[in-house]
PDB file of C-alpha atoms in Angstrom:
ATOM      1  CA  UNK A 373      20.223   1.385  11.814  1.00 45.00           C
ATOM      2  CA  UNK A 374      20.889   0.307   8.245  1.00 57.00           C
ATOM      3  CA  UNK A 375      19.328  -3.099   7.170  1.00 62.00           C
ATOM      4  CA  UNK A 376      21.732  -5.609   5.941  1.00 74.00           C
ATOM      5  CA  UNK A 377      21.322  -6.676   2.377  1.00 81.00           C
ATOM      6  CA  UNK A 378      19.811 -10.081   2.224  1.00 87.00           C
ATOM      7  CA  UNK A 379      21.888 -12.889   1.004  1.00 88.00           C
ATOM      8  CA  UNK A 380      21.806 -13.732  -2.712  1.00 93.00           C
ATOM      9  CA  UNK A 381      19.363 -10.884  -3.206  1.00 95.00           C
ATOM     10  CA  UNK A 382      19.727 -10.479  -6.874  1.00 95.00           C
ATOM     11  CA  UNK A 383      19.296 -14.212  -7.883  1.00 96.00           C
ATOM     12  CA  UNK A 384      16.428 -14.435  -5.619  1.00 96.00           C
ATOM     13  CA  UNK A 385      14.804 -11.374  -7.273  1.00 96.00           C
ATOM     14  CA  UNK A 386      15.505 -12.855 -10.782  1.00 96.00           C
ATOM     15  CA  UNK A 387      14.029 -16.227  -9.750  1.00 97.00           C
ATOM     16  CA  UNK A 388      10.624 -14.348  -9.028  1.00 97.00           C
ATOM     17  CA  UNK A 389      10.833 -12.000 -12.049  1.00 96.00           C
ATOM     18  CA  UNK A 390       7.300 -13.104 -13.223  1.00 97.00           C
ATOM     19  CA  UNK A 391       5.846 -11.633 -10.076  1.00 98.00           C
ATOM     20  CA  UNK A 392       7.499  -8.275 -10.569  1.00 98.00           C
ATOM     21  CA  UNK A 393       5.912  -5.629 -12.798  1.00 98.00           C
ATOM     22  CA  UNK A 394       8.620  -2.977 -12.518  1.00 97.00           C
ATOM     23  CA  UNK A 395      11.665  -2.030 -10.444  1.00 96.00           C
ATOM     24  CA  UNK A 396      13.428   1.082  -9.554  1.00 92.00           C
ATOM     25  CA  UNK A 397      12.968   4.483 -11.266  1.00 87.00           C
ATOM     26  CA  UNK A 398      12.852   4.510 -15.064  1.00 89.00           C
ATOM     27  CA  UNK A 399      14.971   7.826 -14.983  1.00 84.00           C
ATOM     28  CA  UNK A 400      16.976   9.665 -12.450  1.00 79.00           C
ATOM     29  CA  UNK A 401      14.533  12.337 -11.643  1.00 83.00           C
ATOM     30  CA  UNK A 402      11.290  11.112  -9.835  1.00 86.00           C
ATOM     31  CA  UNK A 403       9.216  14.002 -10.792  1.00 85.00           C
ATOM     32  CA  UNK A 404      10.100  13.782 -14.368  1.00 87.00           C
ATOM     33  CA  UNK A 405       9.341  10.065 -14.368  1.00 88.00           C
ATOM     34  CA  UNK A 406       5.968  10.436 -12.777  1.00 85.00           C
ATOM     35  CA  UNK A 407       5.133  13.341 -15.239  1.00 86.00           C
ATOM     36  CA  UNK A 408       6.304  11.885 -18.343  1.00 87.00           C
ATOM     37  CA  UNK A 409       7.156   8.133 -18.279  1.00 94.00           C
ATOM     38  CA  UNK A 410       4.340   5.643 -19.052  1.00 95.00           C
ATOM     39  CA  UNK A 411       4.558   1.848 -19.012  1.00 95.00           C
ATOM     40  CA  UNK A 412       1.025   1.216 -18.020  1.00 97.00           C
ATOM     41  CA  UNK A 413       0.199  -2.337 -16.928  1.00 98.00           C
ATOM     42  CA  UNK A 414      -2.435  -4.345 -18.770  1.00 98.00           C
ATOM     43  CA  UNK A 415      -4.105  -5.980 -15.958  1.00 98.00           C
ATOM     44  CA  UNK A 416      -6.090  -8.545 -18.068  1.00 98.00           C
ATOM     45  CA  UNK A 417      -2.647  -9.622 -19.635  1.00 98.00           C
ATOM     46  CA  UNK A 418      -0.953  -9.878 -16.248  1.00 98.00           C
ATOM     47  CA  UNK A 419      -3.747 -11.584 -14.428  1.00 98.00           C
ATOM     48  CA  UNK A 420      -5.634 -13.375 -17.254  1.00 98.00           C
ATOM     49  CA  UNK A 421      -8.808 -11.959 -16.096  1.00 98.00           C
ATOM     50  CA  UNK A 422     -10.819  -8.529 -15.628  1.00 97.00           C
ATOM     51  CA  UNK A 423     -11.258  -8.796 -11.908  1.00 98.00           C
ATOM     52  CA  UNK A 424     -11.123  -5.728  -9.792  1.00 98.00           C
ATOM     53  CA  UNK A 425      -7.694  -4.448  -8.925  1.00 98.00           C
ATOM     54  CA  UNK A 426      -6.594  -3.273  -5.440  1.00 98.00           C
ATOM     55  CA  UNK A 427      -3.416  -1.754  -4.279  1.00 98.00           C
ATOM     56  CA  UNK A 428      -1.306  -1.996  -1.124  1.00 98.00           C
ATOM     57  CA  UNK A 429       1.102   0.962  -0.657  1.00 98.00           C
ATOM     58  CA  UNK A 430       4.063  -0.144   1.348  1.00 97.00           C
ATOM     59  CA  UNK A 431       3.464  -3.977   1.617  1.00 97.00           C
ATOM     60  CA  UNK A 432       6.471  -4.798   3.948  1.00 94.00           C
ATOM     61  CA  UNK A 433       6.934  -8.593   4.176  1.00 94.00           C
ATOM     62  CA  UNK A 434       3.606  -9.316   2.364  1.00 97.00           C
ATOM     63  CA  UNK A 435       1.725 -10.819   5.212  1.00 96.00           C
ATOM     64  CA  UNK A 436      -1.311  -8.628   4.632  1.00 97.00           C
ATOM     65  CA  UNK A 437      -1.474  -8.907   0.929  1.00 98.00           C
ATOM     66  CA  UNK A 438      -0.999 -12.668   1.109  1.00 98.00           C
ATOM     67  CA  UNK A 439      -3.916 -13.196   3.404  1.00 97.00           C
ATOM     68  CA  UNK A 440      -6.072 -10.708   1.503  1.00 98.00           C
ATOM     69  CA  UNK A 441      -5.424 -12.480  -1.742  1.00 98.00           C
ATOM     70  CA  UNK A 442      -6.216 -15.872  -0.214  1.00 98.00           C
ATOM     71  CA  UNK A 443      -9.481 -14.616   1.058  1.00 97.00           C
ATOM     72  CA  UNK A 444     -10.366 -12.938  -2.119  1.00 98.00           C
ATOM     73  CA  UNK A 445      -9.423 -15.029  -5.156  1.00 98.00           C
ATOM     74  CA  UNK A 446     -11.814 -12.905  -7.350  1.00 98.00           C
ATOM     75  CA  UNK A 447      -9.657  -9.826  -6.698  1.00 98.00           C
ATOM     76  CA  UNK A 448      -6.355  -8.948  -8.248  1.00 98.00           C
ATOM     77  CA  UNK A 449      -3.742  -7.175  -5.926  1.00 98.00           C
ATOM     78  CA  UNK A 450      -0.749  -5.117  -6.658  1.00 98.00           C
ATOM     79  CA  UNK A 451       1.777  -4.637  -3.752  1.00 98.00           C
ATOM     80  CA  UNK A 452       4.142  -1.607  -3.768  1.00 98.00           C
ATOM     81  CA  UNK A 453       7.434  -1.617  -1.672  1.00 97.00           C
ATOM     82  CA  UNK A 454      10.340   0.654  -2.329  1.00 95.00           C
ATOM     83  CA  UNK A 455      12.856  -1.462  -0.525  1.00 96.00           C
ATOM     84  CA  UNK A 456      14.127  -4.318  -2.515  1.00 96.00           C
ATOM     85  CA  UNK A 457      15.588  -6.077   0.674  1.00 95.00           C
ATOM     86  CA  UNK A 458      11.936  -6.107   2.120  1.00 96.00           C
ATOM     87  CA  UNK A 459       9.920  -6.873  -1.089  1.00 97.00           C
ATOM     88  CA  UNK A 460      11.889 -10.100  -1.780  1.00 97.00           C
ATOM     89  CA  UNK A 461      10.271 -11.536   1.425  1.00 97.00           C
ATOM     90  CA  UNK A 462       6.861 -10.700   0.154  1.00 98.00           C
ATOM     91  CA  UNK A 463       7.359 -12.033  -3.187  1.00 98.00           C
ATOM     92  CA  UNK A 464       8.774 -15.338  -1.816  1.00 98.00           C
ATOM     93  CA  UNK A 465       5.651 -15.658   0.461  1.00 98.00           C
ATOM     94  CA  UNK A 466       3.344 -15.180  -2.384  1.00 98.00           C
ATOM     95  CA  UNK A 467       5.358 -17.709  -4.488  1.00 98.00           C
ATOM     96  CA  UNK A 468       5.343 -20.241  -1.787  1.00 98.00           C
ATOM     97  CA  UNK A 469       1.695 -20.123  -1.281  1.00 97.00           C
ATOM     98  CA  UNK A 470       1.051 -20.431  -4.882  1.00 98.00           C
ATOM     99  CA  UNK A 471      -1.051 -17.234  -5.064  1.00 98.00           C
ATOM    100  CA  UNK A 472      -1.700 -16.116  -8.691  1.00 98.00           C
ATOM    101  CA  UNK A 473      -3.623 -12.854  -8.092  1.00 98.00           C
ATOM    102  CA  UNK A 474      -0.757 -10.784  -6.644  1.00 98.00           C
ATOM    103  CA  UNK A 475       1.973  -8.808  -8.453  1.00 98.00           C
ATOM    104  CA  UNK A 476       4.537  -6.318  -7.183  1.00 98.00           C
ATOM    105  CA  UNK A 477       6.071  -2.917  -8.034  1.00 98.00           C
ATOM    106  CA  UNK A 478       9.486  -2.411  -6.386  1.00 98.00           C
ATOM    107  CA  UNK A 479       9.300   1.452  -6.975  1.00 97.00           C
ATOM    108  CA  UNK A 480       8.782   4.753  -5.034  1.00 95.00           C
ATOM    109  CA  UNK A 481       5.056   5.299  -4.561  1.00 96.00           C
ATOM    110  CA  UNK A 482       5.572   8.698  -6.235  1.00 95.00           C
ATOM    111  CA  UNK A 483       5.763   7.104  -9.665  1.00 96.00           C
ATOM    112  CA  UNK A 484       2.727   4.863  -9.483  1.00 97.00           C
ATOM    113  CA  UNK A 485       1.255   6.831 -12.389  1.00 96.00           C
ATOM    114  CA  UNK A 486       3.938   5.535 -14.663  1.00 96.00           C
ATOM    115  CA  UNK A 487       2.508   2.109 -14.187  1.00 97.00           C
ATOM    116  CA  UNK A 488      -1.096   2.173 -13.163  1.00 98.00           C
ATOM    117  CA  UNK A 489      -3.999   3.661 -15.225  1.00 97.00           C
ATOM    118  CA  UNK A 490      -6.109   6.432 -13.950  1.00 97.00           C
ATOM    119  CA  UNK A 491      -9.320   5.330 -12.529  1.00 98.00           C
ATOM    120  CA  UNK A 492      -8.419   1.545 -12.535  1.00 98.00           C
ATOM    121  CA  UNK A 493      -8.013   0.788  -8.766  1.00 98.00           C
ATOM    122  CA  UNK A 494     -10.937  -0.155  -6.657  1.00 98.00           C
ATOM    123  CA  UNK A 495      -9.248   0.047  -3.185  1.00 98.00           C
ATOM    124  CA  UNK A 496      -5.919   1.322  -1.743  1.00 98.00           C
ATOM    125  CA  UNK A 497      -4.617  -0.033   1.617  1.00 98.00           C
ATOM    126  CA  UNK A 498      -2.201   2.123   3.809  1.00 98.00           C
ATOM    127  CA  UNK A 499      -1.095  -0.301   6.512  1.00 97.00           C
ATOM    128  CA  UNK A 500       1.165   1.297   9.438  1.00 95.00           C
ATOM    129  CA  UNK A 501       2.753   3.762   7.155  1.00 95.00           C
ATOM    130  CA  UNK A 502       5.675   5.466   8.671  1.00 93.00           C
ATOM    131  CA  UNK A 503       4.425   8.481  10.570  1.00 93.00           C
ATOM    132  CA  UNK A 504       7.068  10.864   9.386  1.00 91.00           C
ATOM    133  CA  UNK A 505       7.046  14.291  11.228  1.00 87.00           C
ATOM    134  CA  UNK A 506       4.780  16.802   9.911  1.00 87.00           C
ATOM    135  CA  UNK A 507       7.188  19.579  10.232  1.00 84.00           C
ATOM    136  CA  UNK A 508       9.837  19.220   7.514  1.00 83.00           C
ATOM    137  CA  UNK A 509       8.769  15.883   5.947  1.00 90.00           C
ATOM    138  CA  UNK A 510       4.973  16.401   5.393  1.00 92.00           C
ATOM    139  CA  UNK A 511       5.235  15.946   1.670  1.00 90.00           C
ATOM    140  CA  UNK A 512       6.700  12.419   2.185  1.00 93.00           C
ATOM    141  CA  UNK A 513       3.761  11.369   4.487  1.00 96.00           C
ATOM    142  CA  UNK A 514       1.648   8.798   2.505  1.00 97.00           C
ATOM    143  CA  UNK A 515      -1.555  10.690   3.421  1.00 98.00           C
ATOM    144  CA  UNK A 516      -0.307  14.246   2.384  1.00 97.00           C
ATOM    145  CA  UNK A 517      -2.194  16.246  -0.048  1.00 97.00           C
ATOM    146  CA  UNK A 518       0.558  15.315  -2.624  1.00 95.00           C
ATOM    147  CA  UNK A 519      -0.169  11.566  -2.309  1.00 97.00           C
ATOM    148  CA  UNK A 520      -3.902  11.858  -1.889  1.00 98.00           C
ATOM    149  CA  UNK A 521      -4.044  13.653  -5.253  1.00 97.00           C
ATOM    150  CA  UNK A 522      -2.191  10.657  -6.700  1.00 97.00           C
ATOM    151  CA  UNK A 523      -4.596   8.218  -5.098  1.00 98.00           C
ATOM    152  CA  UNK A 524      -7.670  10.089  -6.253  1.00 97.00           C
ATOM    153  CA  UNK A 525      -6.365   9.782  -9.915  1.00 97.00           C
ATOM    154  CA  UNK A 526      -5.802   6.149  -9.617  1.00 98.00           C
ATOM    155  CA  UNK A 527      -9.001   5.307  -7.699  1.00 98.00           C
ATOM    156  CA  UNK A 528     -12.286   4.465  -9.558  1.00 97.00           C
ATOM    157  CA  UNK A 529     -15.384   6.566  -8.791  1.00 93.00           C
ATOM    158  CA  UNK A 530     -16.421   5.514  -5.258  1.00 94.00           C
ATOM    159  CA  UNK A 531     -13.130   3.888  -4.824  1.00 97.00           C
ATOM    160  CA  UNK A 532     -11.881   3.774  -1.162  1.00 98.00           C
ATOM    161  CA  UNK A 533      -8.613   4.071   0.932  1.00 98.00           C
ATOM    162  CA  UNK A 534      -8.420   1.754   4.083  1.00 98.00           C
ATOM    163  CA  UNK A 535      -5.866   2.953   6.642  1.00 98.00           C
ATOM    164  CA  UNK A 536      -4.378   1.372   9.710  1.00 97.00           C
ATOM    165  CA  UNK A 537      -1.936   3.029  12.079  1.00 96.00           C
ATOM    166  CA  UNK A 538      -0.624   2.887  15.613  1.00 94.00           C
ATOM    167  CA  UNK A 539       0.042   6.730  15.693  1.00 95.00           C
ATOM    168  CA  UNK A 540      -2.998   8.607  16.795  1.00 96.00           C
ATOM    169  CA  UNK A 541      -1.402  11.975  15.753  1.00 96.00           C
ATOM    170  CA  UNK A 542      -0.750  10.609  12.246  1.00 97.00           C
ATOM    171  CA  UNK A 543      -4.328   9.279  12.156  1.00 98.00           C
ATOM    172  CA  UNK A 544      -5.791  12.585  13.073  1.00 97.00           C
ATOM    173  CA  UNK A 545      -3.768  14.351  10.409  1.00 97.00           C
ATOM    174  CA  UNK A 546      -4.684  11.758   7.805  1.00 98.00           C
ATOM    175  CA  UNK A 547      -8.466  12.284   8.561  1.00 98.00           C
ATOM    176  CA  UNK A 548      -8.026  16.009   8.161  1.00 97.00           C
ATOM    177  CA  UNK A 549      -6.161  15.506   4.879  1.00 97.00           C
ATOM    178  CA  UNK A 550      -8.904  13.076   3.582  1.00 98.00           C
ATOM    179  CA  UNK A 551     -11.572  15.820   4.242  1.00 97.00           C
ATOM    180  CA  UNK A 552      -9.435  18.605   2.562  1.00 97.00           C
ATOM    181  CA  UNK A 553      -8.657  16.480  -0.544  1.00 97.00           C
ATOM    182  CA  UNK A 554     -12.045  15.179  -1.634  1.00 96.00           C
ATOM    183  CA  UNK A 555     -12.590  12.001   0.400  1.00 97.00           C
ATOM    184  CA  UNK A 556     -15.565  11.248   2.713  1.00 97.00           C
ATOM    185  CA  UNK A 557     -14.638   9.220   5.900  1.00 97.00           C
ATOM    186  CA  UNK A 558     -17.323   6.567   6.002  1.00 97.00           C
ATOM    187  CA  UNK A 559     -15.819   4.566   9.010  1.00 97.00           C
ATOM    188  CA  UNK A 560     -13.289   5.401  11.740  1.00 97.00           C
ATOM    189  CA  UNK A 561     -12.258   4.087  15.112  1.00 98.00           C
ATOM    190  CA  UNK A 562      -9.347   4.817  17.471  1.00 97.00           C
ATOM    191  CA  UNK A 563      -9.467   1.146  18.637  1.00 96.00           C
ATOM    192  CA  UNK A 564      -9.811  -1.301  15.724  1.00 96.00           C
ATOM    193  CA  UNK A 565      -9.600  -4.386  17.972  1.00 94.00           C
ATOM    194  CA  UNK A 566     -12.484  -3.242  20.130  1.00 93.00           C
ATOM    195  CA  UNK A 567     -14.671  -2.229  17.298  1.00 95.00           C
ATOM    196  CA  UNK A 568     -17.200  -3.850  15.034  1.00 95.00           C
ATOM    197  CA  UNK A 569     -14.515  -3.938  12.272  1.00 94.00           C
ATOM    198  CA  UNK A 570     -12.305  -6.232  14.149  1.00 94.00           C
ATOM    199  CA  UNK A 571     -13.885  -9.339  12.786  1.00 93.00           C
ATOM    200  CA  UNK A 572     -12.876  -8.767   9.223  1.00 94.00           C
ATOM    201  CA  UNK A 573      -9.468  -7.394  10.048  1.00 96.00           C
ATOM    202  CA  UNK A 574      -6.300  -9.183   8.944  1.00 96.00           C
ATOM    203  CA  UNK A 575      -3.853  -9.006  11.911  1.00 92.00           C
ATOM    204  CA  UNK A 576      -0.276  -9.456  10.777  1.00 86.00           C
ATOM    205  CA  UNK A 577       2.719 -10.393  12.999  1.00 84.00           C
ATOM    206  CA  UNK A 578       3.566  -6.587  12.848  1.00 85.00           C
ATOM    207  CA  UNK A 579       0.137  -5.572  14.071  1.00 92.00           C
ATOM    208  CA  UNK A 580       0.129  -8.200  16.707  1.00 90.00           C
ATOM    209  CA  UNK A 581       3.148  -6.493  18.318  1.00 88.00           C
ATOM    210  CA  UNK A 582       0.979  -3.433  19.136  1.00 84.00           C
ATOM    211  CA  UNK A 583      -2.116  -5.464  20.469  1.00 86.00           C
ATOM    212  CA  UNK A 584       0.339  -7.623  22.628  1.00 89.00           C
ATOM    213  CA  UNK A 585       1.523  -4.429  24.200  1.00 88.00           C
ATOM    214  CA  UNK A 586      -2.133  -3.157  24.624  1.00 85.00           C
ATOM    215  CA  UNK A 587      -1.719  -0.431  22.223  1.00 87.00           C
ATOM    216  CA  UNK A 588      -4.725   0.528  20.163  1.00 94.00           C
ATOM    217  CA  UNK A 589      -4.764   0.527  16.447  1.00 96.00           C
ATOM    218  CA  UNK A 590      -6.578   3.318  14.559  1.00 97.00           C
ATOM    219  CA  UNK A 591      -8.630   2.454  11.386  1.00 98.00           C
ATOM    220  CA  UNK A 592     -10.581   4.459   8.942  1.00 98.00           C
ATOM    221  CA  UNK A 593     -12.175   4.077   5.487  1.00 98.00           C
ATOM    222  CA  UNK A 594     -12.355   7.126   3.166  1.00 98.00           C
ATOM    223  CA  UNK A 595     -14.225   7.107  -0.225  1.00 98.00           C
ATOM    224  CA  UNK A 596     -13.167   9.083  -3.152  1.00 96.00           C
ATOM    225  CA  UNK A 597     -15.743  11.781  -3.856  1.00 87.00           C
ATOM    226  CA  UNK A 598     -16.815  12.879  -7.319  1.00 76.00           C
TER     227      UNK A 598
END
């Protein structure tokens, strides 16, 4: 089902322009943009400090990044979301809560190298990424070899990916891809909320739906190897 365009979307986006680092594709061909276009973000200029930078790929309505930013005022966060109709909710949430350590990229994840410097990200969060079918759409999965190569380039030495998903088949696939693409899995569980990692977990409204239905959430941390 197609999502209805939010009312007054463009004026609302314009009102929060200071939170938006980039929007859309800089040219028609995504691969050409990723390979050749560079408008690298100067983090110190944007955030006014040299704090570590963490990245959420697919931020949805912004509940996770908002809570993460509140708990970690000495960390800067960049939240990526391709859908303008969705990212506006996240941006308005950050503005309403007065958080100054979050900025947004309204772009496809494939062109992150256009804006983010290699070796500049401390941690990447993948929260409930769509578990697209492996057959036919594997390249679009956010833990495919294609994307993991991109994340490896963006992460600092020893940088980490944290993943949560309600799909065990996708989780198993992701763990295999991490191992095959130079990441070491340091923590993993098929039931986050019954594990030792639950106490530091940020439970969003979206995640609560699964727990209320008694469905387990899979979780892992994978560290970038040398």
